[in-house]
């Protein structure tokens, strides 16, 4: 293909992609506006607990299958081979497996949000602090998806990063603001179909042109990288992400929101189980797509592996379809994070309003506010990895221990939870200051597995010691544990 034909194909690809994006946006708006209107906050954030488990499973998968999964995993697999599976794939599978075990208890406890659960288990002040950290996590995670969308739109459509971020965020904001959680689920189903088609197309094309496993094996042998085909090779390199992301995602509020939105305890279990088995082939496809890129590109291509494969090996029409599919993957994660952040703000942090219509209007305004803050973060920090790490570190060292232990340790009390939250948060801020160049003494390697393990261990130690040193709250704990289905076990201190 000569230079003129390549330029023509690129221009055609951009045109088809823009047309496809417009049609896609119109489809989402039609789907949202035709759907049942939200009459209450329960409708807006939980779809009235009326959706089937398979629909919630799809939105669960779509909410975690974002920029990191669709793009970063392939790029890491290009460099690390099968070891790249440890970056996103392993934490997702660990988190989902734990969710399978805990879903029934989360659904049975009867409180819709993590803040309400912790208020019932500990106290209102403790719940407010926990909810604030959850809100920060959700907003920063939404910002990471905006970064991915900005980079992807920019590479594909030839737009500046700022314009690309604004365009993608505006699309998500419009259908999320008016559709609420039911709109998010409905659009996630559409987006899930598109992302599956796109992932399959890129995988088949890339894998085929690379000569399949045999072609990858020959390229690896020629490069002298025997560890490239060893999945265990990524365990030590990505251990900090496995721990941090695994702990953070297990307690991710948008997943608990989907569990709380199920009709029954049984549906909560089936939703998480279905999601677990769907993630394995999805992440596997992306890893092998990145490994195919290792054969096809001697040097890492500008814009990433997925973008390069689409532009170099697909026709403009197929390329536009993949563009919409990858965009859908990123948007489906972003809309979920924005909706849950708004839910946390309205239901857990702001004072309740007795007027349901005013409460519903407030929900829409907070959706707008959350999106605006996340957008500002994405314009200031252009790194998916950096933003994701900051978000996950806050919730791992600050929230994980008091939230999870509240379900399993009867002797844990309000003082222990509050102390654990404070110490975990301060530890996270200390490390964040070091990462930004402040001259604090550091006794561990920055952004390492050691740092994460020490943070969680410190949070756990404080929780246990302070709880044991202060009066127990057995009546409150027993009532909560009984609702969660653990009351008969009489967990001892």
Coordinates of C-alpha atoms in Angstrom, one line a residue:
X1 CA 0.0 0.0 0.0
X2 CA 1.6 3.4 -1.1
X3 CA 1.5 6.5 1.1
X4 CA -1.4 8.0 -0.8
X5 CA -3.7 5.0 -0.3
X6 CA -2.7 4.8 3.4
X7 CA -3.7 8.5 3.9
X8 CA -7.0 7.9 2.1
X9 CA -7.7 4.8 4.3
X10 CA -6.9 6.8 7.4
X11 CA -9.2 9.6 6.4
X12 CA -11.9 7.1 5.6
X13 CA -11.4 5.4 8.9
X14 CA -11.8 8.7 10.8
X15 CA -14.9 9.5 8.8
X16 CA -16.5 6.1 9.5
X17 CA -15.5 6.3 13.1
X18 CA -17.1 9.7 13.6
X19 CA -20.3 8.6 11.9
X20 CA -20.3 5.4 14.0
X21 CA -19.8 7.4 17.1
X22 CA -22.8 9.7 16.3
X23 CA -25.0 6.7 15.5
X24 CA -23.9 5.0 18.7
X25 CA -24.6 8.1 20.8
X26 CA -28.1 8.3 19.2
X27 CA -28.7 4.6 20.0
X28 CA -27.8 5.1 23.6
X29 CA -30.0 8.2 23.9
X30 CA -33.0 6.4 22.3
X31 CA -32.5 3.4 24.7
X32 CA -32.4 5.7 27.7
X33 CA -35.3 7.9 26.8
X34 CA -37.5 4.9 25.8
X35 CA -36.8 3.2 29.1
X36 CA -39.1 3.4 32.2
X37 CA -38.7 6.8 33.9
X38 CA -37.0 7.1 37.3
X39 CA -39.6 7.9 39.9
X40 CA -37.4 7.7 43.0
X41 CA -33.9 7.5 44.2
X42 CA -34.2 3.7 44.5
X43 CA -35.0 3.7 40.8
X44 CA -32.2 6.1 39.9
X45 CA -29.5 4.2 41.7
X46 CA -30.8 0.6 41.9
X47 CA -33.5 0.3 39.1
X48 CA -36.0 -0.6 41.8
X49 CA -34.2 -3.9 42.4
X50 CA -36.2 -5.3 39.4
X51 CA -33.5 -6.3 37.0
X52 CA -32.6 -10.0 36.3
X53 CA -29.2 -11.3 37.4
X54 CA -27.9 -11.8 33.9
X55 CA -28.4 -8.1 33.0
X56 CA -26.6 -7.1 36.2
X57 CA -23.8 -9.6 35.4
X58 CA -23.3 -8.0 32.1
X59 CA -23.1 -4.5 33.6
X60 CA -20.7 -5.9 36.2
X61 CA -18.4 -7.2 33.5
X62 CA -18.8 -4.0 31.5
X63 CA -18.1 -1.8 34.5
X64 CA -14.7 -3.5 35.1
X65 CA -13.8 -3.9 31.4
X66 CA -12.5 -0.4 30.8
X67 CA -9.4 1.4 29.4
X68 CA -7.0 -0.6 31.5
X69 CA -8.5 -3.9 30.4
X70 CA -9.0 -3.1 26.8
X71 CA -5.9 -1.1 26.0
X72 CA -3.2 -1.3 28.8
X73 CA -3.4 -5.0 29.2
X74 CA -2.5 -5.6 25.5
X75 CA 0.3 -3.1 25.8
X76 CA 1.8 -4.8 28.8
X77 CA 1.4 -8.2 27.2
X78 CA 3.4 -6.9 24.3
X79 CA 6.3 -6.4 26.7
X80 CA 5.8 -9.2 29.2
X81 CA 3.9 -11.9 27.3
X82 CA 1.6 -14.1 29.4
X83 CA 2.9 -12.4 32.5
X84 CA 0.8 -9.3 31.5
X85 CA -2.2 -11.3 32.7
X86 CA -1.2 -10.5 36.3
X87 CA -1.7 -6.7 35.9
X88 CA -5.5 -6.6 35.5
X89 CA -6.7 -10.2 34.9
X90 CA -5.5 -11.8 38.2
X91 CA -6.8 -9.0 40.4
X92 CA -10.2 -9.1 38.7
X93 CA -10.5 -12.9 39.1
X94 CA -9.4 -12.8 42.8
X95 CA -11.8 -10.0 43.5
X96 CA -14.7 -11.7 41.7
X97 CA -14.0 -15.0 43.4
X98 CA -14.2 -13.3 46.8
X99 CA -17.4 -11.5 45.7
X100 CA -18.9 -14.9 44.9
X101 CA -18.4 -15.9 48.5
X102 CA -19.6 -12.6 50.0
X103 CA -22.4 -11.7 47.6
X104 CA -25.2 -13.4 49.6
X105 CA -24.2 -11.6 52.8
X106 CA -23.9 -8.2 51.2
X107 CA -27.4 -8.6 49.6
X108 CA -29.0 -10.0 52.8
X109 CA -27.8 -7.2 55.1
X110 CA -30.5 -5.0 53.7
X111 CA -28.6 -1.7 53.5
X112 CA -28.2 -0.5 49.9
X113 CA -24.8 1.3 50.2
X114 CA -21.6 0.7 52.0
X115 CA -22.1 3.9 54.0
X116 CA -25.5 2.7 55.3
X117 CA -24.0 -0.7 56.1
X118 CA -21.2 0.9 58.1
X119 CA -23.5 3.2 59.9
X120 CA -25.5 0.2 61.1
X121 CA -22.3 -1.7 62.0
X122 CA -20.4 1.1 63.6
X123 CA -21.6 4.8 63.8
X124 CA -22.7 7.6 61.6
X125 CA -19.4 9.5 61.8
X126 CA -17.4 6.4 60.9
X127 CA -19.7 5.8 58.0
X128 CA -19.3 9.3 56.7
X129 CA -15.5 9.1 56.7
X130 CA -15.6 5.7 55.0
X131 CA -18.1 7.1 52.4
X132 CA -15.8 10.1 51.7
X133 CA -12.9 7.8 50.9
X134 CA -15.1 5.7 48.7
X135 CA -16.2 8.8 46.9
X136 CA -12.6 9.9 46.3
X137 CA -11.8 6.4 44.9
X138 CA -14.8 6.4 42.5
X139 CA -14.0 9.9 41.2
X140 CA -10.3 9.2 40.6
X141 CA -11.2 5.9 38.9
X142 CA -13.7 7.7 36.6
X143 CA -10.9 10.2 35.8
X144 CA -8.6 7.3 34.8
X145 CA -11.2 6.1 32.3
X146 CA -11.4 9.7 30.9
X147 CA -7.6 9.6 30.4
X148 CA -8.0 6.3 28.5
X149 CA -10.8 7.8 26.4
X150 CA -8.9 10.9 25.6
X151 CA -5.8 9.0 24.5
X152 CA -7.9 6.6 22.4
X153 CA -10.1 9.2 20.8
X154 CA -7.1 11.3 20.1
X155 CA -5.1 8.5 18.4
X156 CA -8.1 7.4 16.4
X157 CA -9.7 10.6 15.3
X158 CA -6.7 12.9 15.2
X159 CA -8.1 15.1 18.0
X160 CA -6.2 16.9 20.8
X161 CA -6.3 15.2 24.1
X162 CA -8.4 17.9 25.7
X163 CA -11.0 17.9 22.9
X164 CA -11.1 14.1 22.9
X165 CA -11.7 13.9 26.7
X166 CA -14.4 16.5 26.6
X167 CA -16.2 14.7 23.7
X168 CA -16.2 11.3 25.3
X169 CA -17.1 12.6 28.8
X170 CA -20.1 14.6 27.4
X171 CA -21.5 11.5 25.7
X172 CA -21.3 9.5 29.0
X173 CA -22.7 12.4 31.0
X174 CA -25.8 12.9 28.9
X175 CA -27.1 9.4 29.1
X176 CA -25.9 8.8 32.6
X177 CA -27.5 11.9 34.0
X178 CA -31.0 11.2 32.7
X179 CA -31.0 7.4 32.6
X180 CA -29.7 6.7 36.1
X181 CA -28.7 3.1 37.0
X182 CA -31.4 1.5 34.8
X183 CA -30.0 3.6 31.9
X184 CA -26.5 2.5 32.8
X185 CA -27.4 -1.2 32.8
X186 CA -29.3 -0.9 29.5
X187 CA -26.5 1.0 27.8
X188 CA -24.0 -1.4 29.3
X189 CA -25.7 -4.3 27.6
X190 CA -25.4 -2.6 24.2
X191 CA -21.8 -1.7 25.0
X192 CA -21.0 -5.2 26.1
X193 CA -22.2 -6.7 22.8
X194 CA -20.0 -4.1 20.9
X195 CA -16.9 -4.7 23.0
X196 CA -17.2 -8.5 22.7
X197 CA -17.3 -8.1 18.9
X198 CA -14.4 -5.7 18.8
X199 CA -12.2 -7.7 21.1
X200 CA -12.8 -10.8 19.0
X201 CA -12.1 -9.0 15.7
X202 CA -8.8 -7.5 16.9
X203 CA -7.8 -10.8 18.5
X204 CA -8.6 -12.9 15.4
X205 CA -6.9 -10.4 13.0
X206 CA -3.8 -9.9 15.1
X207 CA -3.4 -13.5 16.0
X208 CA -3.9 -14.6 12.4
X209 CA -1.3 -12.2 11.0
X210 CA 1.2 -13.1 13.7
X211 CA 1.0 -16.8 12.7
X212 CA -0.9 -18.0 15.8
X213 CA 0.9 -19.6 18.8
X214 CA 3.6 -21.0 16.5
X215 CA 4.4 -17.5 15.1
X216 CA 4.6 -16.1 18.6
X217 CA 6.9 -19.0 19.8
X218 CA 9.3 -18.4 16.9
X219 CA 9.5 -14.6 17.6
X220 CA 10.1 -15.3 21.3
X221 CA 12.9 -17.8 20.6
X222 CA 14.5 -15.4 18.1
X223 CA 14.3 -12.6 20.7
X224 CA 15.8 -14.8 23.4
X225 CA 12.9 -14.3 25.9
X226 CA 11.9 -17.7 27.2
X227 CA 10.0 -16.2 30.1
X228 CA 7.6 -14.6 27.6
X229 CA 5.4 -17.7 27.4
X230 CA 5.5 -18.3 31.1
X231 CA 2.4 -16.9 32.9
X232 CA 4.1 -17.1 36.3
X233 CA 6.7 -14.6 35.1
X234 CA 4.5 -11.6 35.8
X235 CA 3.7 -12.6 39.4
X236 CA 6.5 -10.8 41.1
X237 CA 6.6 -7.8 38.8
X238 CA 2.8 -7.1 39.2
X239 CA 2.4 -8.3 42.8
X240 CA 1.8 -4.8 44.1
X241 CA -1.1 -4.4 41.6
X242 CA -2.5 -7.8 42.4
X243 CA -2.7 -6.8 46.1
X244 CA -3.7 -3.2 45.7
X245 CA -6.2 -3.7 42.9
X246 CA -7.5 -7.0 44.3
X247 CA -8.3 -5.5 47.7
X248 CA -9.7 -2.3 46.2
X249 CA -11.9 -4.0 43.6
X250 CA -13.3 -6.5 46.1
X251 CA -14.9 -3.6 48.0
X252 CA -15.5 -1.4 44.9
X253 CA -18.8 0.4 45.6
X254 CA -20.2 0.0 42.0
X255 CA -20.0 -3.8 42.3
X256 CA -21.7 -3.8 45.7
X257 CA -24.3 -1.5 44.1
X258 CA -25.0 -4.2 41.6
X259 CA -25.2 -6.9 44.3
X260 CA -27.6 -4.7 46.3
X261 CA -29.7 -4.2 43.1
X262 CA -30.3 -7.9 42.6
X263 CA -33.8 -9.4 43.3
X264 CA -32.7 -12.1 45.7
X265 CA -29.6 -13.5 47.5
X266 CA -29.5 -16.3 44.9
X267 CA -29.4 -13.8 42.1
X268 CA -26.5 -12.0 43.7
X269 CA -24.5 -15.3 43.8
X270 CA -25.4 -16.2 40.2
X271 CA -24.5 -12.7 39.0
X272 CA -20.9 -12.8 40.4
X273 CA -20.4 -16.5 39.3
X274 CA -21.4 -15.7 35.7
X275 CA -19.1 -12.7 35.7
X276 CA -16.1 -14.7 37.0
X277 CA -16.3 -17.2 34.1
X278 CA -16.7 -14.5 31.6
X279 CA -13.6 -12.6 32.6
X280 CA -11.2 -15.5 31.9
X281 CA -11.6 -15.6 28.1
X282 CA -11.9 -11.8 27.9
X283 CA -8.6 -11.1 29.5
X284 CA -7.1 -14.1 27.7
X285 CA -8.0 -12.6 24.4
X286 CA -6.5 -9.2 25.2
X287 CA -3.2 -10.8 26.4
X288 CA -2.8 -12.8 23.3
X289 CA -3.6 -9.7 21.2
X290 CA -0.7 -7.9 22.8
X291 CA 1.6 -10.9 22.2
X292 CA 0.6 -11.0 18.6
X293 CA 1.7 -7.4 18.4
X294 CA 5.2 -8.5 19.6
X295 CA 5.5 -10.5 16.3
X296 CA 4.1 -7.7 14.1
X297 CA 5.9 -4.7 15.5
X298 CA 9.6 -4.8 16.2
X299 CA 9.2 -1.6 18.3
X300 CA 6.2 -0.6 20.4
X301 CA 3.8 1.4 18.1
X302 CA 2.7 4.9 18.8
X303 CA -0.9 4.8 20.2
X304 CA -0.6 1.3 21.5
X305 CA -1.1 -2.2 20.2
X306 CA -4.8 -2.2 19.7
X307 CA -4.9 1.1 17.8
X308 CA -1.9 0.0 15.6
X309 CA -3.6 -3.3 14.7
X310 CA -6.8 -1.6 13.8
X311 CA -5.1 1.0 11.6
X312 CA -2.7 -1.4 9.9
X313 CA -4.7 -4.6 9.4
X314 CA -8.4 -3.7 9.3
X315 CA -10.5 -2.1 6.6
X316 CA -12.0 1.3 7.5
X317 CA -15.4 -0.2 8.1
X318 CA -14.2 -2.9 10.5
X319 CA -11.8 -0.4 12.1
X320 CA -14.7 2.0 12.8
X321 CA -16.6 -0.9 14.4
X322 CA -13.7 -1.7 16.6
X323 CA -13.4 1.9 17.5
X324 CA -17.0 2.0 18.7
X325 CA -16.5 -1.3 20.6
X326 CA -13.4 -0.1 22.5
X327 CA -15.0 3.3 23.2
X328 CA -18.0 1.3 24.5
X329 CA -15.7 -0.6 26.9
X330 CA -14.3 2.6 28.3
X331 CA -17.6 4.4 28.5
X332 CA -19.3 1.5 30.2
X333 CA -16.8 1.6 33.0
X334 CA -16.9 5.4 33.3
X335 CA -20.7 5.6 33.5
X336 CA -20.7 3.0 36.3
X337 CA -18.1 4.9 38.3
X338 CA -19.9 8.2 37.9
X339 CA -23.3 6.8 38.9
X340 CA -21.9 5.1 42.0
X341 CA -19.9 8.2 43.0
X342 CA -23.2 10.2 42.8
X343 CA -25.0 7.5 44.8
X344 CA -22.4 7.7 47.6
X345 CA -22.7 11.5 47.7
X346 CA -26.5 11.6 47.7
X347 CA -27.3 8.6 50.0
X348 CA -24.3 8.5 52.3
X349 CA -22.8 12.0 52.6
X350 CA -25.5 14.6 52.0
X351 CA -28.5 15.1 54.3
X352 CA -31.6 13.2 53.1
X353 CA -34.5 15.2 51.6
X354 CA -38.0 14.1 52.4
X355 CA -39.2 15.2 48.9
X356 CA -38.5 12.4 46.5
X357 CA -38.6 14.6 43.5
X358 CA -36.1 17.0 45.0
X359 CA -33.9 14.1 46.0
X360 CA -34.0 12.8 42.4
X361 CA -33.1 16.2 41.1
X362 CA -30.2 16.3 43.5
X363 CA -29.0 12.9 42.2
X364 CA -28.8 14.3 38.7
X365 CA -26.9 17.4 39.8
X366 CA -24.4 15.4 41.8
X367 CA -23.8 13.2 38.7
X368 CA -22.9 16.5 36.9
X369 CA -20.7 17.6 39.7
X370 CA -18.8 14.3 40.0
X371 CA -18.2 14.2 36.3
X372 CA -16.8 17.8 36.4
X373 CA -14.4 17.0 39.2
X374 CA -13.2 13.8 37.5
X375 CA -12.8 15.7 34.2
X376 CA -10.5 18.2 35.9
X377 CA -8.4 15.4 37.3
X378 CA -8.0 13.8 33.9
X379 CA -6.9 17.0 32.4
X380 CA -4.3 17.5 35.1
X381 CA -2.9 13.9 35.3
X382 CA -2.6 12.1 32.0
X383 CA -1.7 8.7 33.3
X384 CA -4.2 5.8 33.7
X385 CA -1.7 3.9 35.9
X386 CA -0.9 6.8 38.2
X387 CA -4.5 7.8 38.8
X388 CA -5.6 4.1 39.2
X389 CA -2.8 3.6 41.8
X390 CA -3.7 6.7 43.7
X391 CA -7.4 5.7 43.9
X392 CA -6.7 2.1 44.8
X393 CA -4.1 2.9 47.4
X394 CA -6.6 5.1 49.3
X395 CA -9.3 2.5 49.5
X396 CA -7.0 -0.4 50.1
X397 CA -5.1 1.0 53.1
X398 CA -8.0 3.1 54.4
X399 CA -11.3 1.3 53.8
X400 CA -10.6 -2.4 53.2
X401 CA -10.0 -3.6 56.8
X402 CA -12.9 -1.9 58.7
X403 CA -15.4 -2.7 55.9
X404 CA -14.5 -6.4 55.6
X405 CA -13.9 -7.0 59.3
X406 CA -17.2 -5.5 60.0
X407 CA -18.8 -8.6 58.4
X408 CA -16.6 -11.2 60.1
X409 CA -15.3 -10.0 63.6
X410 CA -17.9 -9.5 66.2
X411 CA -15.5 -7.7 68.6
X412 CA -14.6 -5.0 66.1
X413 CA -16.2 -1.7 67.2
X414 CA -16.6 1.9 66.2
X415 CA -13.4 3.1 67.8
X416 CA -11.4 0.5 66.1
X417 CA -12.9 1.2 62.7
X418 CA -12.4 5.0 63.0
X419 CA -8.8 4.6 64.1
X420 CA -8.2 2.2 61.2
X421 CA -9.7 4.5 58.7
X422 CA -7.6 7.5 60.0
X423 CA -4.3 5.7 60.1
X424 CA -4.8 4.0 56.7
X425 CA -5.7 7.4 55.1
X426 CA -2.7 9.1 56.7
X427 CA -0.4 6.3 55.6
X428 CA -1.7 6.7 52.0
X429 CA -1.3 10.5 52.1
X430 CA 2.3 10.1 53.4
X431 CA 3.2 7.8 50.5
X432 CA 1.4 10.1 48.0
X433 CA 3.6 13.0 49.3
X434 CA 6.7 10.9 48.7
X435 CA 5.6 10.1 45.2
X436 CA 5.1 13.8 44.5
X437 CA 8.7 14.6 45.6
X438 CA 8.2 15.7 49.2
X439 CA 11.3 15.0 51.4
X440 CA 9.6 12.5 53.7
X441 CA 11.8 9.6 55.0
X442 CA 10.8 6.4 53.3
X443 CA 11.4 3.0 55.0
X444 CA 10.0 1.0 52.1
X445 CA 10.2 1.0 48.3
X446 CA 7.7 3.4 46.8
X447 CA 4.6 1.9 45.1
X448 CA 5.7 -1.7 45.9
X449 CA 4.1 -4.8 47.2
X450 CA 5.9 -4.1 50.5
X451 CA 4.3 -0.7 50.8
X452 CA 0.8 -2.1 50.3
X453 CA 1.2 -5.0 52.6
X454 CA 2.6 -2.8 55.4
X455 CA -0.3 -0.4 54.9
X456 CA -3.0 -3.1 55.1
X457 CA -1.2 -4.7 58.1
X458 CA -1.0 -1.4 59.9
X459 CA -4.7 -0.7 59.3
X460 CA -5.5 -4.2 60.6
X461 CA -3.3 -4.0 63.6
X462 CA -4.8 -0.6 64.6
X463 CA -8.4 -1.9 64.1
X464 CA -7.8 -5.0 66.3
X465 CA -5.8 -3.2 69.1
X466 CA -8.1 -0.3 69.4
X467 CA -11.2 -2.5 69.3
X468 CA -9.8 -4.7 72.1
X469 CA -8.8 -1.7 74.2
X470 CA -12.3 -0.1 74.1
X471 CA -15.7 -1.3 75.1
X472 CA -17.4 -3.9 72.8
X473 CA -20.6 -3.1 70.9
X474 CA -22.1 -6.6 70.8
X475 CA -25.7 -5.7 70.4
X476 CA -25.1 -3.6 67.3
X477 CA -22.6 -6.1 65.9
X478 CA -24.9 -9.1 66.5
X479 CA -27.8 -7.4 64.8
X480 CA -25.7 -6.6 61.7
X481 CA -24.1 -10.0 61.5
X482 CA -27.4 -11.8 61.9
X483 CA -28.8 -9.8 59.0
X484 CA -25.8 -10.7 56.9
X485 CA -26.4 -14.4 57.7
X486 CA -23.5 -14.8 60.1
X487 CA -25.4 -14.5 63.3
X488 CA -25.5 -18.2 64.0
X489 CA -21.7 -18.6 63.9
X490 CA -21.2 -16.4 67.0
X491 CA -17.8 -15.2 65.9
X492 CA -15.6 -15.0 68.9
X493 CA -13.2 -12.2 69.8

